[in-house]
PDB file of C-alpha atoms in Angstrom:
ATOM      1  CA  MET A 176       7.603  77.561 -24.391  1.00 58.00           C
ATOM      2  CA  ALA A 177       7.976  77.995 -20.632  1.00 63.00           C
ATOM      3  CA  SER A 178       8.305  75.121 -18.211  1.00 64.00           C
ATOM      4  CA  TYR A 179       7.025  75.306 -14.678  1.00 59.00           C
ATOM      5  CA  GLU A 180       8.121  73.633 -11.475  1.00 61.00           C
ATOM      6  CA  PRO A 181       5.530  71.497  -9.666  1.00 60.00           C
ATOM      7  CA  LEU A 182       3.832  73.202  -6.711  1.00 59.00           C
ATOM      8  CA  ALA A 183       4.585  70.360  -4.290  1.00 59.00           C
ATOM      9  CA  PRO A 184       6.972  71.419  -1.505  1.00 59.00           C
ATOM     10  CA  SER A 185      10.498  70.143  -1.789  1.00 59.00           C
ATOM     11  CA  ARG A 186      13.211  69.545   0.767  1.00 61.00           C
ATOM     12  CA  ALA A 187      14.902  72.708  -0.402  1.00 60.00           C
ATOM     13  CA  SER A 188      11.803  74.814   0.299  1.00 65.00           C
ATOM     14  CA  ALA A 189      11.468  73.279   3.787  1.00 63.00           C
ATOM     15  CA  ALA A 190      15.110  74.103   4.480  1.00 66.00           C
ATOM     16  CA  THR A 191      14.565  77.663   3.230  1.00 66.00           C
ATOM     17  CA  ALA A 192      11.513  78.052   5.483  1.00 64.00           C
ATOM     18  CA  ALA A 193      13.502  76.814   8.482  1.00 65.00           C
ATOM     19  CA  ARG A 194      16.353  79.178   7.694  1.00 71.00           C
ATOM     20  CA  LEU A 195      13.944  82.125   7.456  1.00 68.00           C
ATOM     21  CA  GLY A 196      12.396  81.237  10.827  1.00 73.00           C
ATOM     22  CA  TRP A 197       8.991  80.282   9.468  1.00 73.00           C
ATOM     23  CA  PRO A 198       7.022  77.801  11.589  1.00 76.00           C
ATOM     24  CA  SER A 199       6.880  74.213  10.481  1.00 83.00           C
ATOM     25  CA  ARG A 200       3.680  72.686   9.178  1.00 85.00           C
ATOM     26  CA  ARG A 201       3.265  70.811  12.477  1.00 88.00           C
ATOM     27  CA  ALA A 202       3.642  74.035  14.493  1.00 88.00           C
ATOM     28  CA  TRP A 203       1.158  75.792  12.214  1.00 89.00           C
ATOM     29  CA  LEU A 204      -1.416  73.005  12.656  1.00 92.00           C
ATOM     30  CA  ALA A 205      -0.912  73.033  16.438  1.00 92.00           C
ATOM     31  CA  TRP A 206      -1.509  76.793  16.480  1.00 91.00           C
ATOM     32  CA  LEU A 207      -4.613  76.404  14.321  1.00 93.00           C
ATOM     33  CA  ARG A 208      -5.983  73.667  16.610  1.00 93.00           C
ATOM     34  CA  THR A 209      -5.395  75.849  19.680  1.00 90.00           C
ATOM     35  CA  TRP A 210      -7.065  78.814  18.009  1.00 92.00           C
ATOM     36  CA  ALA A 211     -10.149  76.764  17.076  1.00 93.00           C
ATOM     37  CA  THR A 212     -10.393  75.342  20.611  1.00 90.00           C
ATOM     38  CA  THR A 213     -10.143  78.838  22.101  1.00 88.00           C
ATOM     39  CA  CYS A 214     -12.867  80.131  19.777  1.00 91.00           C
ATOM     40  CA  ALA A 215     -15.147  77.258  20.797  1.00 91.00           C
ATOM     41  CA  ASP A 216     -14.460  77.890  24.494  1.00 89.00           C
ATOM     42  CA  TYR A 217     -15.328  81.576  24.297  1.00 90.00           C
ATOM     43  CA  TYR A 218     -18.408  80.906  22.157  1.00 93.00           C
ATOM     44  CA  ARG A 219     -19.610  78.538  24.866  1.00 92.00           C
ATOM     45  CA  ALA A 220     -18.769  81.147  27.525  1.00 92.00           C
ATOM     46  CA  ALA A 221     -20.774  83.807  25.675  1.00 93.00           C
ATOM     47  CA  ALA A 222     -23.828  81.539  25.499  1.00 94.00           C
ATOM     48  CA  LEU A 223     -23.530  80.715  29.204  1.00 94.00           C
ATOM     49  CA  TYR A 224     -23.125  84.396  30.102  1.00 94.00           C
ATOM     50  CA  GLU A 225     -26.264  85.226  28.145  1.00 95.00           C
ATOM     51  CA  GLN A 226     -28.224  82.661  30.157  1.00 94.00           C
ATOM     52  CA  LEU A 227     -26.789  83.531  33.570  1.00 93.00           C
ATOM     53  CA  SER A 228     -26.964  87.302  33.161  1.00 93.00           C
ATOM     54  CA  ALA A 229     -30.757  86.998  32.959  1.00 94.00           C
ATOM     55  CA  LEU A 230     -30.876  85.580  36.512  1.00 94.00           C
ATOM     56  CA  SER A 231     -31.540  87.790  39.519  1.00 95.00           C
ATOM     57  CA  ASP A 232     -28.778  88.616  42.005  1.00 94.00           C
ATOM     58  CA  ALA A 233     -30.332  86.229  44.542  1.00 95.00           C
ATOM     59  CA  GLU A 234     -30.343  83.353  42.019  1.00 95.00           C
ATOM     60  CA  LEU A 235     -26.731  84.086  41.086  1.00 94.00           C
ATOM     61  CA  ALA A 236     -25.778  84.056  44.764  1.00 94.00           C
ATOM     62  CA  ARG A 237     -27.348  80.605  45.120  1.00 94.00           C
ATOM     63  CA  HIS A 238     -24.943  79.416  42.437  1.00 90.00           C
ATOM     64  CA  GLY A 239     -22.005  81.089  44.196  1.00 92.00           C
ATOM     65  CA  LEU A 240     -21.710  83.872  41.630  1.00 91.00           C
ATOM     66  CA  CYS A 241     -22.016  87.635  41.749  1.00 92.00           C
ATOM     67  CA  ARG A 242     -22.917  89.952  38.887  1.00 93.00           C
ATOM     68  CA  GLU A 243     -19.698  91.986  39.163  1.00 94.00           C
ATOM     69  CA  ASN A 244     -17.470  88.957  38.458  1.00 92.00           C
ATOM     70  CA  LEU A 245     -19.854  86.968  36.278  1.00 93.00           C
ATOM     71  CA  ALA A 246     -18.027  87.397  32.956  1.00 91.00           C
ATOM     72  CA  ARG A 247     -14.603  86.680  34.465  1.00 91.00           C
ATOM     73  CA  ASP A 248     -15.846  83.601  36.340  1.00 90.00           C
ATOM     74  CA  ILE A 249     -17.545  82.187  33.245  1.00 91.00           C
ATOM     75  CA  CYS A 250     -14.497  82.754  31.021  1.00 86.00           C
ATOM     76  CA  ALA A 251     -12.230  81.120  33.596  1.00 85.00           C
ATOM     77  CA  GLY A 252     -14.572  78.141  33.815  1.00 85.00           C
ATOM     78  CA  CYS A 253     -14.825  77.670  30.041  1.00 81.00           C
ATOM     79  CA  ASP A 254     -11.144  78.170  29.145  1.00 75.00           C
ATOM     80  CA  ARG A 255      -9.690  74.695  28.581  1.00 72.00           C
ATOM     81  CA  THR A 256      -6.135  75.994  28.130  1.00 64.00           C
ATOM     82  CA  LEU A 257      -6.264  77.559  31.591  1.00 62.00           C
ATOM     83  CA  HIS A 258      -7.275  74.196  33.106  1.00 57.00           C
ATOM     84  CA  ARG A 259      -4.467  72.403  31.247  1.00 58.00           C
ATOM     85  CA  ARG A 260      -1.810  74.813  32.579  1.00 55.00           C
ATOM     86  CA  SER A 261      -2.899  74.451  36.200  1.00 55.00           C
ATOM     87  CA  ALA A 262      -3.163  70.646  36.087  1.00 52.00           C
TER      88      ALA A 262
END
């Protein structure tokens, strides 16, 4: 009859992961949180672009926007990581 090790991580497996250069659980969760935030930011930017692209050039100009730079301006305004770096 075969015996099996429990699937719970041990100190040895954490040391092996560190030796192999794998990210820690904390680093992985931080990356996942950043990825989810970025997805939410760009989803919001896409919805805003859809609304603003329907406006005329004169209406965009009243808001201080131009059609040529609309996508870039919206993405820059919705990107929270960009605002964190500059602050």
